[in-house]
Coordinates of C-alpha atoms in Angstrom, one line a residue:
M204 CA 68.6 117.1 181.9
N205 CA 68.1 118.4 185.1
I206 CA 64.5 116.8 185.2
F207 CA 66.4 113.4 184.3
Q208 CA 69.1 114.1 187.3
N209 CA 66.8 114.8 189.7
L210 CA 64.9 111.6 189.4
S211 CA 65.2 108.4 191.7
I212 CA 67.4 105.9 190.3
K213 CA 64.4 103.7 190.4
N214 CA 62.9 106.1 187.6
K215 CA 66.2 106.7 186.0
I216 CA 66.6 102.8 185.0
I217 CA 62.9 102.5 184.0
S218 CA 63.3 105.8 181.9
I219 CA 66.8 104.4 180.3
I220 CA 65.0 100.6 179.5
L221 CA 61.9 102.7 177.8
F222 CA 63.8 105.0 175.9
V223 CA 66.0 102.5 174.5
S224 CA 63.4 99.7 174.0
T225 CA 61.0 102.4 172.4
L226 CA 63.9 103.7 170.1
T227 CA 64.8 100.0 169.3
I228 CA 61.2 98.8 168.5
V229 CA 60.4 102.1 166.4
I230 CA 63.2 101.6 164.5
G231 CA 62.3 98.4 163.7
F232 CA 58.9 99.3 163.1
V233 CA 60.0 101.9 160.6
I234 CA 62.1 99.6 158.8
V235 CA 59.5 97.0 158.7
G236 CA 56.7 99.7 157.5
I237 CA 59.2 100.7 154.8
R238 CA 59.3 97.4 153.6
D239 CA 55.7 96.4 153.6
V240 CA 54.7 99.5 151.8
K241 CA 57.7 98.7 148.8
R242 CA 56.7 95.0 149.0
L243 CA 52.3 96.1 148.3
K244 CA 53.3 98.8 145.8
Q245 CA 55.5 95.9 144.2
E246 CA 53.0 93.5 143.8
M247 CA 50.4 96.0 142.6
L248 CA 52.7 97.1 140.0
L249 CA 53.5 93.5 138.7
N250 CA 49.9 92.2 138.9
N251 CA 49.0 95.2 136.8
L252 CA 51.8 95.3 134.4
M253 CA 51.5 91.5 133.8
N254 CA 47.7 92.5 133.3
T255 CA 48.6 95.3 130.9
K256 CA 51.0 93.3 128.8
L257 CA 48.4 90.5 128.2
I258 CA 45.7 92.7 127.1
G259 CA 48.2 94.6 125.0
E260 CA 49.0 91.1 123.3
Y261 CA 45.4 90.5 122.5
T262 CA 44.8 93.7 120.6
I263 CA 47.7 93.1 118.1
A264 CA 45.0 91.4 115.8
P265 CA 42.5 94.7 116.3
L266 CA 45.0 97.3 115.7
T267 CA 46.8 95.3 112.4
F268 CA 43.0 94.9 111.1
G269 CA 41.8 98.2 112.2
D270 CA 39.2 96.9 114.0
N271 CA 37.8 99.3 116.7
A272 CA 35.2 97.3 117.9
G273 CA 37.2 94.2 118.6
A274 CA 39.6 96.4 120.2
E275 CA 36.7 98.2 122.3
N276 CA 35.7 94.6 123.5
I277 CA 39.1 93.4 124.7
L278 CA 39.6 96.6 127.0
S279 CA 36.4 96.4 128.4
K280 CA 37.2 93.2 129.9
L281 CA 39.5 95.6 132.5
S282 CA 36.0 96.1 134.3
T283 CA 36.9 93.2 135.9
I284 CA 39.3 94.6 137.9
P285 CA 37.8 96.7 140.3
E286 CA 41.4 98.7 140.7
I287 CA 42.0 100.0 137.1
V288 CA 40.4 103.6 136.7
S289 CA 41.1 103.7 132.7
G290 CA 43.1 101.9 130.0
A291 CA 43.7 103.5 126.5
L292 CA 44.7 101.6 123.1
Y293 CA 47.1 104.3 120.7
D294 CA 48.0 103.1 117.1
H295 CA 51.5 103.2 116.1
N296 CA 51.2 107.1 115.4
G297 CA 49.9 107.6 119.1
V298 CA 46.3 108.3 117.8
L299 CA 43.9 106.7 120.5
F300 CA 42.2 103.9 118.8
A301 CA 40.3 102.2 121.8
S302 CA 39.5 103.2 125.6
Y303 CA 38.0 102.0 128.9
K304 CA 36.6 104.3 131.7
K305 CA 35.4 103.3 134.8
N306 CA 33.2 106.8 134.9
D307 CA 32.6 109.6 133.0
E308 CA 35.1 111.4 134.8
V309 CA 38.5 110.0 133.8
F310 CA 40.0 112.0 131.1
I311 CA 41.9 110.2 128.6
P312 CA 44.1 111.9 126.1
P313 CA 43.2 111.5 122.5
L314 CA 46.8 111.5 121.7
F315 CA 49.8 110.0 123.1
E316 CA 52.9 112.4 123.5
N317 CA 56.0 111.3 121.6
P318 CA 55.0 107.5 121.0
D319 CA 58.5 107.0 119.2
V320 CA 60.4 107.9 122.3
L321 CA 58.7 104.9 124.6
V322 CA 60.7 101.6 123.6
K323 CA 60.1 99.6 126.8
T324 CA 57.5 99.8 129.7
I325 CA 57.4 102.8 131.9
S326 CA 55.3 102.9 135.3
Q327 CA 55.2 105.8 138.0
F328 CA 53.1 105.9 141.1
A329 CA 51.4 109.3 141.0
D330 CA 49.0 110.9 143.5
R331 CA 46.6 108.1 144.3
S332 CA 47.3 106.2 141.0
L333 CA 49.9 103.9 139.2
N334 CA 50.3 104.8 135.4
I335 CA 51.5 102.3 133.4
D336 CA 52.5 102.9 129.4
N337 CA 53.4 99.7 127.6
P338 CA 54.9 99.7 123.9
I339 CA 53.0 96.6 122.0
V340 CA 55.7 94.9 119.8
Y341 CA 55.7 91.4 118.2
E342 CA 58.1 90.0 116.5
N343 CA 60.5 93.5 116.2
V344 CA 57.1 95.1 114.8
R345 CA 55.6 98.2 116.6
Y346 CA 51.7 97.9 116.7
G347 CA 50.7 100.6 119.0
I348 CA 50.4 101.5 123.0
I349 CA 48.5 100.3 126.0
S350 CA 48.3 102.9 128.7
I351 CA 47.0 101.8 132.4
Q352 CA 45.7 104.2 135.5
V353 CA 45.2 102.0 138.4
D354 CA 43.5 103.3 141.5
T355 CA 46.0 103.4 144.7
S356 CA 43.4 103.8 147.4
M357 CA 43.4 100.1 148.0
L358 CA 47.4 100.7 148.6
I359 CA 46.7 103.6 151.1
K360 CA 44.4 101.9 152.7
K361 CA 46.5 98.8 153.4
T362 CA 49.5 101.0 154.2
G363 CA 47.2 103.0 157.1
E364 CA 45.7 99.8 158.4
N365 CA 49.5 98.5 159.1
I366 CA 50.5 101.8 160.5
L367 CA 47.4 101.3 162.9
I368 CA 48.2 97.7 163.7
L369 CA 52.2 98.9 164.2
A370 CA 51.1 101.6 166.4
I371 CA 48.8 99.4 168.4
I372 CA 51.5 96.8 169.0
L373 CA 54.0 99.6 169.7
L374 CA 52.1 100.8 172.6
G375 CA 51.5 97.6 173.7
M376 CA 55.4 96.7 173.7
I377 CA 55.9 100.1 175.4
I378 CA 53.6 99.0 178.5
F379 CA 55.0 95.8 178.6
S380 CA 58.4 97.0 178.6
F381 CA 57.1 99.3 181.3
I382 CA 56.2 96.6 183.4
L383 CA 59.2 94.1 183.1
A384 CA 61.5 97.4 183.6
N385 CA 59.3 98.2 187.2
R386 CA 59.9 94.9 188.3
F387 CA 63.1 94.0 187.1
Q388 CA 64.8 97.5 187.9
K389 CA 64.8 96.7 191.5
I390 CA 67.7 93.5 190.8
I391 CA 70.0 97.0 190.6
S392 CA 67.9 99.8 192.5
E393 CA 67.4 97.8 195.5
P394 CA 70.8 96.8 196.8
I395 CA 72.1 100.6 196.0
L396 CA 69.2 102.0 198.1
E397 CA 70.1 99.6 200.9
L398 CA 73.9 100.7 200.5
A399 CA 72.3 104.3 200.7
R400 CA 70.1 103.5 203.9
L401 CA 72.7 102.0 205.6
T402 CA 75.2 105.0 204.8
R403 CA 72.6 107.2 206.3
K404 CA 72.7 105.3 209.4
I405 CA 76.2 105.3 209.7
S406 CA 76.0 109.1 209.1
D407 CA 73.4 110.0 211.3
A408 CA 74.9 107.4 214.6
G409 CA 78.6 107.6 213.5
D410 CA 78.9 104.0 214.0
Y411 CA 81.1 102.2 211.8
D412 CA 81.3 98.8 213.5
V413 CA 78.7 97.5 210.8
H414 CA 78.6 95.5 207.4
I415 CA 76.5 95.1 204.8
E416 CA 75.9 91.5 203.6
R417 CA 77.4 90.4 199.6
K418 CA 75.1 88.6 197.9
T419 CA 76.3 88.8 194.6
N420 CA 79.4 88.5 192.1
D421 CA 78.7 91.2 190.0
E422 CA 79.9 95.3 190.5
I423 CA 77.1 95.4 192.9
G424 CA 78.8 92.9 194.9
V425 CA 82.2 94.6 194.8
L426 CA 80.7 98.0 195.8
Y427 CA 79.6 96.1 198.8
E428 CA 83.0 94.5 199.5
D429 CA 84.5 97.7 199.1
F430 CA 82.6 99.6 201.2
N431 CA 83.3 96.8 204.2
N432 CA 86.6 97.5 203.2
M433 CA 86.3 101.3 203.5
L434 CA 84.6 100.9 207.0
N435 CA 87.4 98.6 208.2
Q436 CA 90.1 101.1 207.2
I437 CA 88.2 103.7 209.0
L438 CA 87.8 101.6 211.9
N439 CA 92.0 100.9 212.0
R440 CA 92.3 104.6 211.6
E441 CA 90.2 105.1 213.9
A442 CA 92.0 103.2 216.3
A443 CA 95.4 104.5 215.0
R444 CA 94.0 108.2 215.7
D445 CA 93.2 107.1 219.3
L446 CA 96.9 105.4 220.0
A447 CA 98.3 108.7 218.0
E448 CA 96.3 111.0 220.7
K449 CA 97.5 108.8 223.5
N450 CA 101.4 109.1 222.4
L451 CA 100.6 112.5 221.6
L452 CA 99.4 113.3 225.3
K453 CA 102.7 111.5 226.5
A454 CA 105.4 113.5 224.2
K455 CA 103.4 116.4 223.7
E456 CA 105.5 117.3 220.5
K457 CA 103.8 115.4 218.1
A458 CA 102.5 116.8 215.3
E459 CA 99.0 116.0 213.9
E460 CA 98.9 113.4 211.5
S461 CA 97.0 115.1 208.8
D462 CA 100.2 117.8 208.9
Q463 CA 102.5 114.9 208.2
L464 CA 100.5 113.8 205.3
K465 CA 100.3 117.1 203.5
S466 CA 102.4 117.1 200.3
A467 CA 103.8 113.5 201.5
F468 CA 105.4 112.6 197.9
L469 CA 107.3 115.9 197.7
A470 CA 108.5 115.9 201.6
N471 CA 109.7 112.3 201.2
M472 CA 111.2 113.2 197.9
S473 CA 112.8 116.1 199.5
H474 CA 114.2 113.8 202.3
E475 CA 115.8 111.4 200.5
I476 CA 117.8 114.3 198.7
R477 CA 118.7 116.2 201.2
T478 CA 119.6 113.4 203.4
P479 CA 122.6 112.3 201.6
M480 CA 123.7 115.9 200.3
N481 CA 123.9 116.7 203.9
A482 CA 126.5 114.1 205.0
I483 CA 128.2 114.6 201.6
L484 CA 128.3 118.9 201.8
G485 CA 128.7 118.5 205.8
F486 CA 131.7 116.2 205.8
A487 CA 133.0 117.5 202.9
E488 CA 133.6 121.0 204.6
L489 CA 134.5 119.3 207.9
I490 CA 137.7 117.8 206.5
S491 CA 138.1 121.1 204.3
M492 CA 138.3 123.4 207.3
S493 CA 142.1 124.6 208.1
D494 CA 141.2 124.6 211.4
S495 CA 139.8 121.6 212.3
E496 CA 141.0 119.2 214.6
V497 CA 139.6 116.1 212.9
S498 CA 142.3 112.9 212.8
S499 CA 143.2 111.3 209.8
T500 CA 141.1 108.1 211.4
E501 CA 138.1 110.3 211.6
K502 CA 138.6 111.8 208.0
E503 CA 138.9 108.1 206.8
N504 CA 135.6 107.4 208.3
Y505 CA 134.1 110.6 206.9
V506 CA 135.3 109.4 203.3
K507 CA 133.7 106.4 203.7
L508 CA 130.2 108.2 204.8
I509 CA 130.6 110.6 202.2
N510 CA 131.0 107.6 199.7
V511 CA 127.9 106.0 200.9
S512 CA 125.6 108.6 201.1
G513 CA 126.6 109.6 197.1
N514 CA 125.8 106.0 196.4
N515 CA 122.4 106.6 197.8
L516 CA 121.8 109.6 195.8
L517 CA 122.8 107.8 192.7
R518 CA 120.4 105.0 193.6
L519 CA 117.4 107.4 194.0
I520 CA 118.6 109.1 191.0
D521 CA 118.2 105.4 188.8
D522 CA 114.9 105.2 190.3
I523 CA 113.6 108.2 189.2
I524 CA 115.1 107.5 185.5
D525 CA 113.2 103.8 185.3
I526 CA 110.2 106.0 186.5
S527 CA 110.6 108.1 183.7
K528 CA 111.4 105.6 181.2
I529 CA 108.1 103.4 182.4
E530 CA 106.1 106.4 181.7
A531 CA 107.7 107.5 178.2
G532 CA 105.8 104.3 177.3
Q533 CA 108.5 103.8 174.4
I534 CA 108.7 100.3 173.5
K535 CA 112.0 98.7 173.3
I536 CA 113.2 95.0 172.3
Y537 CA 115.5 93.2 174.7
K538 CA 116.7 89.7 173.5
K539 CA 117.9 87.5 175.6
K540 CA 117.6 83.8 176.1
C541 CA 114.2 81.9 175.8
Y542 CA 113.6 78.3 176.5
L543 CA 110.8 78.6 173.9
N544 CA 109.2 75.2 174.6
E545 CA 108.6 75.6 178.2
T546 CA 107.2 79.4 177.3
L547 CA 104.7 77.9 175.2
K548 CA 103.8 75.2 177.7
D549 CA 103.2 78.0 180.3
I550 CA 100.8 80.2 177.5
Q551 CA 99.2 77.2 177.0
Q552 CA 98.2 76.2 180.6
S553 CA 97.5 80.0 181.2
F554 CA 94.5 79.9 178.7
I555 CA 93.3 76.4 179.8
E556 CA 92.7 78.2 183.1
L557 CA 91.3 81.4 181.3
R558 CA 88.9 79.1 179.1
K559 CA 87.1 78.5 182.5
I560 CA 86.7 81.8 183.5
N561 CA 85.1 82.5 179.8
E562 CA 82.9 79.7 180.6
K563 CA 84.3 77.9 177.1
E564 CA 86.0 74.5 178.9
N565 CA 84.5 72.5 175.9
I566 CA 87.2 74.3 173.4
E567 CA 90.3 72.5 173.3
I568 CA 93.6 74.3 173.8
R569 CA 96.5 72.4 172.6
L570 CA 100.0 72.2 171.4
N571 CA 101.3 71.1 168.1
E572 CA 103.7 68.3 168.2
L573 CA 107.0 70.2 167.5
A574 CA 106.4 72.4 170.3
Q575 CA 105.8 69.4 172.8
S576 CA 108.5 67.2 172.0
Q577 CA 111.8 69.8 171.0
N578 CA 113.8 71.8 173.6
L579 CA 114.3 74.9 171.3
I580 CA 116.2 77.8 172.9
I581 CA 116.6 81.1 171.3
K582 CA 117.3 84.5 171.6
T583 CA 114.5 86.4 171.4
D584 CA 112.4 89.2 173.7
I585 CA 110.6 86.7 175.9
I586 CA 107.9 89.3 176.9
R587 CA 107.1 90.8 173.8
L588 CA 107.0 87.2 172.0
N589 CA 104.3 86.3 174.9
Q590 CA 102.4 89.3 174.5
I591 CA 101.8 88.8 170.7
F592 CA 100.8 85.1 171.7
T593 CA 98.4 86.0 174.0
N594 CA 96.7 88.5 171.9
L595 CA 96.3 86.0 168.9
I596 CA 95.4 83.2 171.4
G597 CA 92.8 85.5 173.1
N598 CA 91.8 86.6 169.6
A599 CA 90.8 83.2 168.6
L600 CA 89.1 82.0 172.2
K601 CA 87.0 85.1 171.7
F602 CA 85.7 84.1 168.4
T603 CA 85.4 80.2 168.6
E604 CA 82.4 78.8 170.6
E605 CA 83.3 75.2 169.5
G606 CA 86.0 73.0 168.3
F607 CA 89.6 73.6 169.4
I608 CA 92.6 75.9 169.1
E609 CA 95.7 75.2 168.1
F610 CA 99.2 76.8 168.1
G611 CA 103.1 76.1 167.8
Y612 CA 105.5 76.5 165.2
E613 CA 107.7 75.3 162.3
I614 CA 111.4 75.7 161.7
V615 CA 111.2 77.5 158.4
N616 CA 115.2 77.3 158.3
N617 CA 118.3 78.4 160.4
E618 CA 117.2 82.1 160.6
K619 CA 113.1 82.2 160.7
L620 CA 110.3 80.3 162.5
L621 CA 106.8 80.1 161.9
F622 CA 104.3 80.9 164.3
Y623 CA 100.8 79.7 163.9
I624 CA 97.7 79.9 166.0
K625 CA 94.6 78.2 164.5
D626 CA 91.1 78.0 165.5
T627 CA 87.7 76.5 164.4
G628 CA 85.4 79.9 165.0
V629 CA 83.7 82.1 162.9
G630 CA 86.2 83.2 160.8
M631 CA 86.3 86.3 158.2
D632 CA 85.7 87.2 154.7
Q633 CA 88.9 86.6 152.5
N634 CA 88.5 90.4 151.3
K635 CA 88.6 91.6 154.5
K636 CA 91.0 89.8 156.4
D637 CA 93.9 92.5 155.7
L638 CA 91.6 94.8 157.7
V639 CA 92.1 93.1 160.5
F640 CA 95.8 94.3 161.4
D641 CA 94.7 98.0 160.7
R642 CA 93.9 100.2 163.8
F643 CA 90.6 100.3 165.3
T644 CA 89.0 98.5 162.8
K645 CA 86.3 96.3 163.4
I646 CA 84.8 94.0 160.7
E647 CA 81.2 94.4 160.6
D648 CA 79.2 91.1 159.5
D649 CA 76.5 89.2 161.1
N650 CA 78.6 86.4 162.6
S651 CA 81.2 89.1 164.0
R652 CA 79.3 92.0 165.0
L653 CA 78.5 90.7 168.5
Y654 CA 82.3 89.7 169.1
R655 CA 84.1 92.5 167.6
G656 CA 85.7 94.9 170.0
A657 CA 87.7 98.2 169.5
G658 CA 89.9 96.6 167.0
L659 CA 93.8 97.0 168.7
G660 CA 94.7 93.7 169.8
L661 CA 96.1 92.1 166.4
A662 CA 97.3 95.8 165.5
I663 CA 99.5 95.7 168.9
S664 CA 100.5 92.3 167.6
K665 CA 101.4 93.5 164.1
S666 CA 103.5 96.2 165.3
L667 CA 105.6 93.9 167.8
V668 CA 105.9 91.4 165.4
E669 CA 107.8 93.7 162.9
L670 CA 109.8 95.1 165.9
L671 CA 111.2 91.7 166.1
G672 CA 111.9 91.8 162.3
G673 CA 109.0 89.8 161.3
N674 CA 105.8 89.5 159.5
I675 CA 102.3 88.7 160.5
W676 CA 99.2 87.3 158.3
V677 CA 96.2 85.6 158.3
D678 CA 94.3 82.9 156.3
S679 CA 90.3 82.5 157.0
A680 CA 86.8 81.8 155.4
L681 CA 83.4 82.7 157.1
S682 CA 82.2 79.9 159.4
A683 CA 85.7 77.8 158.6
G684 CA 88.0 79.6 161.5
S685 CA 91.2 81.3 161.2
T686 CA 95.1 80.6 161.4
F687 CA 97.0 83.5 162.2
Y688 CA 100.8 82.9 161.2
F689 CA 103.7 85.2 162.0
N690 CA 107.5 84.7 161.6
I691 CA 110.6 86.1 163.3
P692 CA 114.5 85.8 163.1
F693 CA 115.7 84.3 165.8
D694 CA 119.4 83.0 166.8
E695 CA 119.6 79.3 168.2
L696 CA 122.0 79.3 171.3
K697 CA 124.5 76.8 171.4
E698 CA 127.3 75.7 174.2
S699 CA 130.4 78.1 172.8
N700 CA 133.8 76.8 173.7
R701 CA 135.7 80.4 172.8
K702 CA 137.4 81.8 176.2
Q703 CA 137.3 85.2 177.2
K704 CA 140.3 87.3 177.6
A705 CA 140.8 88.4 181.4
I706 CA 140.4 92.1 182.4
S707 CA 143.1 92.7 184.8
I708 CA 141.8 94.7 188.0
S709 CA 145.4 95.4 189.4
E710 CA 145.3 98.9 191.1
N711 CA 148.9 99.5 189.9
Y712 CA 148.7 100.3 186.5
D713 CA 151.7 101.9 184.4
W714 CA 150.9 103.6 181.3
Q715 CA 153.9 105.7 181.1
N716 CA 154.3 105.4 177.7
K717 CA 150.3 106.3 177.0
T718 CA 148.8 109.5 175.9
I719 CA 145.2 110.0 176.8
L720 CA 143.4 112.6 175.3
V721 CA 140.4 114.1 177.9
V722 CA 137.3 115.8 176.5
E723 CA 135.5 117.5 179.4
D724 CA 134.0 121.1 179.5
E725 CA 133.8 120.9 183.4
P726 CA 137.0 121.9 184.9
A727 CA 136.5 120.0 188.4
N728 CA 135.6 116.7 186.1
I729 CA 139.4 117.3 184.1
I730 CA 141.0 117.7 187.7
Y731 CA 139.1 114.5 189.1
I732 CA 139.9 112.3 186.2
E733 CA 143.7 113.5 186.4
E734 CA 144.0 113.4 189.6
V735 CA 143.2 109.5 188.9
L736 CA 145.3 109.0 186.3
K737 CA 148.0 110.5 188.2
A738 CA 149.4 107.3 189.6
T739 CA 149.3 105.7 186.2
K740 CA 152.3 107.8 184.9
A741 CA 150.0 108.1 181.9
K742 CA 150.3 111.7 179.6
V743 CA 147.0 113.5 179.8
L744 CA 146.0 116.3 177.2
R745 CA 143.2 118.6 177.6
A746 CA 140.0 119.4 175.5
S747 CA 137.3 121.7 176.7
N748 CA 134.8 120.6 173.9
G749 CA 134.4 118.5 170.7
K750 CA 135.9 121.0 168.2
E751 CA 139.2 121.5 170.2
A752 CA 139.4 117.7 170.7
V753 CA 139.4 117.0 167.1
D754 CA 141.8 119.6 166.5
I755 CA 144.2 118.2 169.2
Y756 CA 143.5 115.0 167.8
I757 CA 144.7 116.0 164.2
K758 CA 148.0 117.3 165.5
N759 CA 149.3 114.5 167.7
S760 CA 147.2 111.6 166.3
N761 CA 150.3 109.4 166.2
N762 CA 151.0 109.9 170.0
I763 CA 147.3 109.4 171.3
D764 CA 146.3 106.1 172.5
I765 CA 142.8 106.7 173.7
I766 CA 140.2 109.4 174.2
I767 CA 137.9 109.9 177.1
M768 CA 135.1 112.0 175.3
D769 CA 132.1 113.5 177.2
I770 CA 128.8 114.0 175.6
K771 CA 127.3 117.5 176.2
M772 CA 129.5 120.1 175.7
P773 CA 129.4 123.7 173.8
V774 CA 130.6 124.1 170.3
M775 CA 130.6 120.7 169.5
N776 CA 129.2 118.0 170.9
G777 CA 130.9 114.5 171.6
F778 CA 129.0 112.2 169.0
E779 CA 130.1 114.8 166.2
A780 CA 133.5 114.9 167.2
T781 CA 133.4 110.8 167.7
R782 CA 132.3 110.8 164.0
Q783 CA 135.1 112.9 162.7
I784 CA 137.6 111.3 164.5
K785 CA 136.8 107.8 163.6
N786 CA 136.8 109.3 159.8
L787 CA 140.5 109.8 161.1
N788 CA 141.3 106.4 162.6
K789 CA 138.9 104.0 162.8
N790 CA 140.4 102.1 165.4
I791 CA 141.4 104.4 168.1
P792 CA 139.5 103.8 171.2
I793 CA 137.0 106.4 172.4
I794 CA 135.4 106.2 175.9
S795 CA 132.1 108.2 176.4
Q796 CA 131.8 109.4 179.7
S797 CA 128.5 111.3 180.2
A798 CA 125.3 112.0 182.5
Y799 CA 123.0 110.6 180.4
A800 CA 121.7 107.2 181.5
M801 CA 119.3 106.3 179.6
Q802 CA 119.7 103.2 177.0
G803 CA 118.9 105.2 174.0
D804 CA 121.5 107.6 174.6
I805 CA 124.1 105.1 175.2
D806 CA 123.1 103.3 172.0
K807 CA 123.4 106.9 170.5
G808 CA 126.5 106.6 171.8
L809 CA 128.0 103.3 170.6
N810 CA 126.3 104.0 167.1
A811 CA 128.6 107.0 166.7
G812 CA 131.3 105.1 167.0
M813 CA 132.0 105.3 170.8
T814 CA 134.0 102.3 171.8
D815 CA 132.9 102.0 175.4
Y816 CA 130.9 104.0 178.0
L817 CA 130.7 105.3 181.4
I818 CA 128.0 107.0 183.3
K819 CA 128.7 109.8 185.4
P820 CA 129.7 109.9 188.6
I821 CA 132.6 108.0 187.4
K822 CA 134.3 105.3 190.2
P823 CA 138.1 105.5 190.0
K824 CA 138.3 101.5 189.7
M825 CA 135.6 101.5 186.9
L826 CA 137.7 104.1 184.8
L827 CA 140.8 102.5 185.2
S828 CA 139.7 99.0 184.5
I829 CA 138.0 100.5 181.2
L830 CA 141.1 102.3 180.0
N831 CA 143.4 99.4 181.0
K832 CA 141.0 96.9 178.7
H833 CA 141.1 99.0 175.8
L834 CA 144.8 100.0 176.0
N835 CA 145.5 96.2 176.4
N836 CA 143.2 95.4 173.4
L837 CA 141.2 92.8 175.8
A838 CA 138.2 91.3 174.5
P839 CA 135.1 92.7 176.1
N840 CA 132.6 90.2 177.9
D841 CA 129.5 89.2 176.1

């Protein structure tokens, strides 16, 4: 391996080509050689087996009448077949009746062992010979046995000649491959060597104001383009460095650029967090200082600054959560309004452009009539539906060389749509069509071996269809194309005349006859909620964990109008407390208030029976608005 690593790129390319071509040729020659040897053996066996059976039929009369001379005369005809060494005729008891020997060195057994065991012709290739034992049977009467020994020297000779010819051809093809490899390796090595020469020139001279001409559109051409871009970036950085040095000399206080770039991500993150925290803590301490001379107007401004900084910090946390959700890789289905026909037309247009890139402009990409004429609006996950069509049409385009690809949908009933993608491609065997949806499964056959990939696209499509609540299947036949079907449930959107009840946004709430149970393990949060609710004159009950909340509700079930429930608490969490309280009274409104902002946590709370949710930090107006909505039994917005 070290020797190979030290070779020049030219010799590496030649070596790889020679190795691959030689290995391929050798494997091919071995397969051909084995096939030829089997064929020669088969031909020799069939010819001698036919002769054996034919002579055996001629010896029925001599065996019947005990005519040894006649049998000897028949066997003597074997001398006309050069490769036959001997022939022996045994009677039905296995006793030698007549024989033929090509020379006196051949030994013929006087008895045939276990003649009754031989019920059909037996042939066996031994060392340099072929032995054939054939029972002589006519009209279910057994007359005897004929045994032939054939010399296989000619077979061995022909095999050797074939091996020699194949070896000569192999040597010639290796030489020819070397000549071609040596000539065509320049296509790859020359551009790389040219780039290496330019790199050495730049390294020696330190002149980055040079460029290399891009001559191809392949990966090497891209490498040239990237190399030129890198040189431009270096030049730009040099110009920026010169400017920075000038500014540094003027100001004499700027840090070097390299130090500013160290640990850039952590430094920026620390800055983004500490800046709003500095304002929040600083102004809060200024306001709370007993000897502070801050005026009421200044305090009001400081509170506004604290609020602004808090919102900035909250947005930063939301951004971090969004990044976490993306990196988690969890697929979620989010249904919304989808203009189906417009979506399908956009997909059609994108594949019309894509077929140009794949040099398959002869293939027609068409929508069915329903998809062109209707204006269907459904509620589904547009991104996932688009992804399914993209996978399936892309798969069809890959396996279709001529003809068309048609896709569209049919309205099966008021609950499901049937989508299909039909192509005139290579198709597949009926007994293999269910395997295409398995992950990493490849259909290995002569028609598709050149096209098959890793086998993930259809598996992904199947998973997405099932997440949407549907099924997927395929009808196909070899050389007759394929049609993929999938159905999904849908909600057809119609204009609604239902009017929603308005939610009051008044800041003056009078809930003096209402009792609110606040379940929170953090004392500061309880104090905050009580302060918010103080102006409403509502009665507030406290609970520091879920179990205590359940106990308080059992004692005051007739008086409690609404519950504000934290999620993460000791002894019993908010989910379990909600389930137990809902078992006692399914109509009691329970508002979740939690720092868990992930959609999965919100859904978990709603599934546990919570009526609504608030995400910390909770703003006073939002808290009062949510409570007002449920205390007055107002319909929520859709």
